[in-house]
CSV table of C-alpha atoms in Angstrom, one decimal:
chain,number,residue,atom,x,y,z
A,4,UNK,CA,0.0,0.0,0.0
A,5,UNK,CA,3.1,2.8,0.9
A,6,UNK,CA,4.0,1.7,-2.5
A,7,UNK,CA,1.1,2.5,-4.4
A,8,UNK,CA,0.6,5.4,-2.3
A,9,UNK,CA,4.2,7.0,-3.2
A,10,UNK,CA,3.5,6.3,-7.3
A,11,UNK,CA,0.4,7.8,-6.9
A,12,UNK,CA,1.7,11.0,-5.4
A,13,UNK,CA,4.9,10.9,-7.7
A,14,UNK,CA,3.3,11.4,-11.2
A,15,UNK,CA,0.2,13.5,-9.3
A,16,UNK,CA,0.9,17.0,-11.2
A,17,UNK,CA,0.6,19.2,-9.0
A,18,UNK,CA,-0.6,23.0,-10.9
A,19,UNK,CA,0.7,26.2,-10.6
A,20,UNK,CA,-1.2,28.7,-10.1
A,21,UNK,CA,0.3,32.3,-11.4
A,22,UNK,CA,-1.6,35.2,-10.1
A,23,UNK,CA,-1.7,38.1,-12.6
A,24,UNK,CA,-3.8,41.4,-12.9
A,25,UNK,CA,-6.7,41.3,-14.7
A,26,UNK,CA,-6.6,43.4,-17.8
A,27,UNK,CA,-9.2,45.1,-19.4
A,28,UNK,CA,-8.0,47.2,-21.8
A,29,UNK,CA,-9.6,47.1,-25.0
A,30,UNK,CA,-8.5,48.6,-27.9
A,31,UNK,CA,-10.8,49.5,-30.8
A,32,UNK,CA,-10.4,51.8,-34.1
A,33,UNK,CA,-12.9,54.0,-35.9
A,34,UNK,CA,-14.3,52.3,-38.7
A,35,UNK,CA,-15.8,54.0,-41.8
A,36,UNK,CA,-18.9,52.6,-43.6
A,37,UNK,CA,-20.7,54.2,-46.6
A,38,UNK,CA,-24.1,52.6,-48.3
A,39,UNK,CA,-25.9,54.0,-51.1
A,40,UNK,CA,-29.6,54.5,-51.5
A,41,UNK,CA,-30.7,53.9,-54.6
A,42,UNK,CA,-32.6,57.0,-56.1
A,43,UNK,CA,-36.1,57.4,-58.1
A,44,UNK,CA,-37.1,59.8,-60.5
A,45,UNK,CA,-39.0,61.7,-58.3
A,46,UNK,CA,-36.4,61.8,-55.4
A,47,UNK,CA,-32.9,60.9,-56.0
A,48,UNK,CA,-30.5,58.4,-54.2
A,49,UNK,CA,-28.1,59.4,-52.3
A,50,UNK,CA,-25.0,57.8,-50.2
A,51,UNK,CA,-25.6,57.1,-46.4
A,52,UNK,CA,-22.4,57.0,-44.4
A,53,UNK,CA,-21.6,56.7,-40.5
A,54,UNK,CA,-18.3,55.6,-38.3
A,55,UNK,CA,-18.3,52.2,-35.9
A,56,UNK,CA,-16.1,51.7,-33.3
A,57,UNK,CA,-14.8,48.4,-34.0
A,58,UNK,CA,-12.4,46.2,-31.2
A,59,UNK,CA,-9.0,45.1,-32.7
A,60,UNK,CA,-6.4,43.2,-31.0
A,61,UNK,CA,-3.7,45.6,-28.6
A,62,UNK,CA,-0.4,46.1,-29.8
A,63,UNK,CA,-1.4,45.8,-33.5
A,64,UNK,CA,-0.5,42.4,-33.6
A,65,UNK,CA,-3.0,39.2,-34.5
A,66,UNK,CA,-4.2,36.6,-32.2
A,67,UNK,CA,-1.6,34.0,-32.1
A,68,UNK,CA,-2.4,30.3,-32.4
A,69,UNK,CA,-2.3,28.9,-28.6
A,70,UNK,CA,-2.2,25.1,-28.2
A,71,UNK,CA,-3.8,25.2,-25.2
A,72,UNK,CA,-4.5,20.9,-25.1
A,73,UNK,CA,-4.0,20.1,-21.5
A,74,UNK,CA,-3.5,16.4,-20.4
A,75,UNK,CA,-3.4,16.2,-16.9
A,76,UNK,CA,-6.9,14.4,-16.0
A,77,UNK,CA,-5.3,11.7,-18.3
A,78,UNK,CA,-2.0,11.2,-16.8
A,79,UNK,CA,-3.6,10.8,-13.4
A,80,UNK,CA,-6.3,8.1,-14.9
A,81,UNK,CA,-3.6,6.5,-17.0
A,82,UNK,CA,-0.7,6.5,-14.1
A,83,UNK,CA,-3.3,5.4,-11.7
A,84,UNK,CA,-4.2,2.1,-14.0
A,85,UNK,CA,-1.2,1.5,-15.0
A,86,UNK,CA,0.5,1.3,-11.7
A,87,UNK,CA,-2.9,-0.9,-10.6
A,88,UNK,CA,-1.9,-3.4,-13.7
A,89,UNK,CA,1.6,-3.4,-12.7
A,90,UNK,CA,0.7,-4.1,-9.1
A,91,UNK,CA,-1.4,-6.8,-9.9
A,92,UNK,CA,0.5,-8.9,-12.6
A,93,UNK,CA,3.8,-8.5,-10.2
A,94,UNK,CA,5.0,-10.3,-7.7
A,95,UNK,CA,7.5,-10.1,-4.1
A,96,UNK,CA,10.1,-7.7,-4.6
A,97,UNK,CA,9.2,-6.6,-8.2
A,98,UNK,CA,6.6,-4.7,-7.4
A,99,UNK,CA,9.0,-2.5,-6.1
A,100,UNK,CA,10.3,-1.2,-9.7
A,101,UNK,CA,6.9,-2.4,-11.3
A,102,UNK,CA,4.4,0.0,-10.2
A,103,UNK,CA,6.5,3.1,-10.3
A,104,UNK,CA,7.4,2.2,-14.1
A,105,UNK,CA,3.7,1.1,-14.8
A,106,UNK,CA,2.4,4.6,-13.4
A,107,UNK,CA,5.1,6.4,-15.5
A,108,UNK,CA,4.1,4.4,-18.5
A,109,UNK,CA,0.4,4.6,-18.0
A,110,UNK,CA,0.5,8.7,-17.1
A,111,UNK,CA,2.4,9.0,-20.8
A,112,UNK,CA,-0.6,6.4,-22.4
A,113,UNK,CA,-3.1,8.7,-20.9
A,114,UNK,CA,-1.7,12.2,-21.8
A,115,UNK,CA,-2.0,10.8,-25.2
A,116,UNK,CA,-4.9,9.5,-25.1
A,117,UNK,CA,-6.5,12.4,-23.3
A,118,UNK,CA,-4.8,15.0,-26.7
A,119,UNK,CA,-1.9,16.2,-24.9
Protein backbone atom coordinates (compact mmCIF):
# COMPACT_ATOMS: atom_id res chain seq x y z
CA UNK A 1 0.00 0.00 0.00
CA UNK A 2 3.13 2.76 0.92
CA UNK A 3 4.03 1.73 -2.52
CA UNK A 4 1.13 2.53 -4.35
CA UNK A 5 0.57 5.41 -2.29
CA UNK A 6 4.20 6.96 -3.22
CA UNK A 7 3.47 6.27 -7.29
CA UNK A 8 0.38 7.76 -6.95
CA UNK A 9 1.75 11.00 -5.43
CA UNK A 10 4.93 10.91 -7.74
CA UNK A 11 3.33 11.37 -11.18
CA UNK A 12 0.21 13.46 -9.27
CA UNK A 13 0.87 17.00 -11.23
CA UNK A 14 0.57 19.17 -8.97
CA UNK A 15 -0.63 23.04 -10.93
CA UNK A 16 0.73 26.21 -10.56
CA UNK A 17 -1.18 28.68 -10.06
CA UNK A 18 0.31 32.33 -11.45
CA UNK A 19 -1.57 35.21 -10.14
CA UNK A 20 -1.72 38.13 -12.59
CA UNK A 21 -3.81 41.44 -12.93
CA UNK A 22 -6.72 41.34 -14.74
CA UNK A 23 -6.62 43.35 -17.78
CA UNK A 24 -9.23 45.08 -19.43
CA UNK A 25 -8.01 47.20 -21.82
CA UNK A 26 -9.59 47.15 -24.97
CA UNK A 27 -8.52 48.63 -27.89
CA UNK A 28 -10.75 49.53 -30.82
CA UNK A 29 -10.35 51.77 -34.05
CA UNK A 30 -12.91 53.98 -35.89
CA UNK A 31 -14.27 52.25 -38.75
CA UNK A 32 -15.75 54.04 -41.79
CA UNK A 33 -18.88 52.60 -43.60
CA UNK A 34 -20.65 54.22 -46.62
CA UNK A 35 -24.13 52.62 -48.32
CA UNK A 36 -25.89 53.99 -51.06
CA UNK A 37 -29.62 54.52 -51.51
CA UNK A 38 -30.73 53.90 -54.61
CA UNK A 39 -32.60 56.98 -56.09
CA UNK A 40 -36.11 57.36 -58.07
CA UNK A 41 -37.06 59.82 -60.45
CA UNK A 42 -39.02 61.67 -58.27
CA UNK A 43 -36.43 61.77 -55.39
CA UNK A 44 -32.95 60.94 -56.00
CA UNK A 45 -30.45 58.41 -54.19
CA UNK A 46 -28.07 59.43 -52.27
CA UNK A 47 -24.96 57.82 -50.21
CA UNK A 48 -25.58 57.12 -46.35
CA UNK A 49 -22.37 56.98 -44.37
CA UNK A 50 -21.56 56.67 -40.52
CA UNK A 51 -18.29 55.57 -38.27
CA UNK A 52 -18.32 52.25 -35.93
CA UNK A 53 -16.10 51.68 -33.29
CA UNK A 54 -14.76 48.45 -33.97
CA UNK A 55 -12.41 46.20 -31.21
CA UNK A 56 -8.96 45.13 -32.69
CA UNK A 57 -6.38 43.18 -31.01
CA UNK A 58 -3.69 45.57 -28.61
CA UNK A 59 -0.45 46.09 -29.80
CA UNK A 60 -1.44 45.78 -33.47
CA UNK A 61 -0.48 42.37 -33.62
CA UNK A 62 -3.05 39.23 -34.54
CA UNK A 63 -4.22 36.61 -32.20
CA UNK A 64 -1.61 34.00 -32.12
CA UNK A 65 -2.42 30.34 -32.36
CA UNK A 66 -2.28 28.86 -28.63
CA UNK A 67 -2.18 25.12 -28.20
CA UNK A 68 -3.82 25.17 -25.25
CA UNK A 69 -4.50 20.91 -25.11
CA UNK A 70 -4.03 20.08 -21.46
CA UNK A 71 -3.45 16.43 -20.43
CA UNK A 72 -3.39 16.24 -16.87
CA UNK A 73 -6.87 14.40 -15.97
CA UNK A 74 -5.26 11.68 -18.32
CA UNK A 75 -1.97 11.22 -16.84
CA UNK A 76 -3.56 10.78 -13.44
CA UNK A 77 -6.25 8.11 -14.86
CA UNK A 78 -3.56 6.52 -16.99
CA UNK A 79 -0.72 6.48 -14.07
CA UNK A 80 -3.32 5.39 -11.67
CA UNK A 81 -4.20 2.10 -14.02
CA UNK A 82 -1.17 1.50 -14.99
CA UNK A 83 0.45 1.27 -11.65
CA UNK A 84 -2.95 -0.94 -10.59
CA UNK A 85 -1.93 -3.45 -13.65
CA UNK A 86 1.65 -3.35 -12.69
CA UNK A 87 0.69 -4.13 -9.13
CA UNK A 88 -1.43 -6.77 -9.87
CA UNK A 89 0.53 -8.91 -12.59
CA UNK A 90 3.83 -8.54 -10.19
CA UNK A 91 5.03 -10.33 -7.68
CA UNK A 92 7.53 -10.08 -4.15
CA UNK A 93 10.11 -7.71 -4.65
CA UNK A 94 9.18 -6.63 -8.16
CA UNK A 95 6.61 -4.69 -7.43
CA UNK A 96 9.00 -2.54 -6.09
CA UNK A 97 10.28 -1.24 -9.66
CA UNK A 98 6.90 -2.37 -11.34
CA UNK A 99 4.38 0.04 -10.16
CA UNK A 100 6.46 3.14 -10.29
CA UNK A 101 7.45 2.23 -14.06
CA UNK A 102 3.72 1.09 -14.76
CA UNK A 103 2.38 4.60 -13.39
CA UNK A 104 5.14 6.35 -15.55
CA UNK A 105 4.14 4.45 -18.54
CA UNK A 106 0.42 4.64 -18.04
CA UNK A 107 0.52 8.69 -17.11
CA UNK A 108 2.44 9.03 -20.75
CA UNK A 109 -0.59 6.45 -22.43
CA UNK A 110 -3.10 8.72 -20.92
CA UNK A 111 -1.70 12.22 -21.85
CA UNK A 112 -1.97 10.81 -25.19
CA UNK A 113 -4.85 9.45 -25.10
CA UNK A 114 -6.53 12.37 -23.31
CA UNK A 115 -4.82 14.99 -26.71
CA UNK A 116 -1.90 16.22 -24.90
Amino acid sequence: MKFFLLAFFSIYPFLQVNASTPKAVTCSRKQYYEEYIPGTESSPGYVKSWVEDVEIPCSGESAKNVDDNDCSEGSVIGGLLGAGIALSSSRGKDRFWAVPAGGTAGALIGCQVDGG
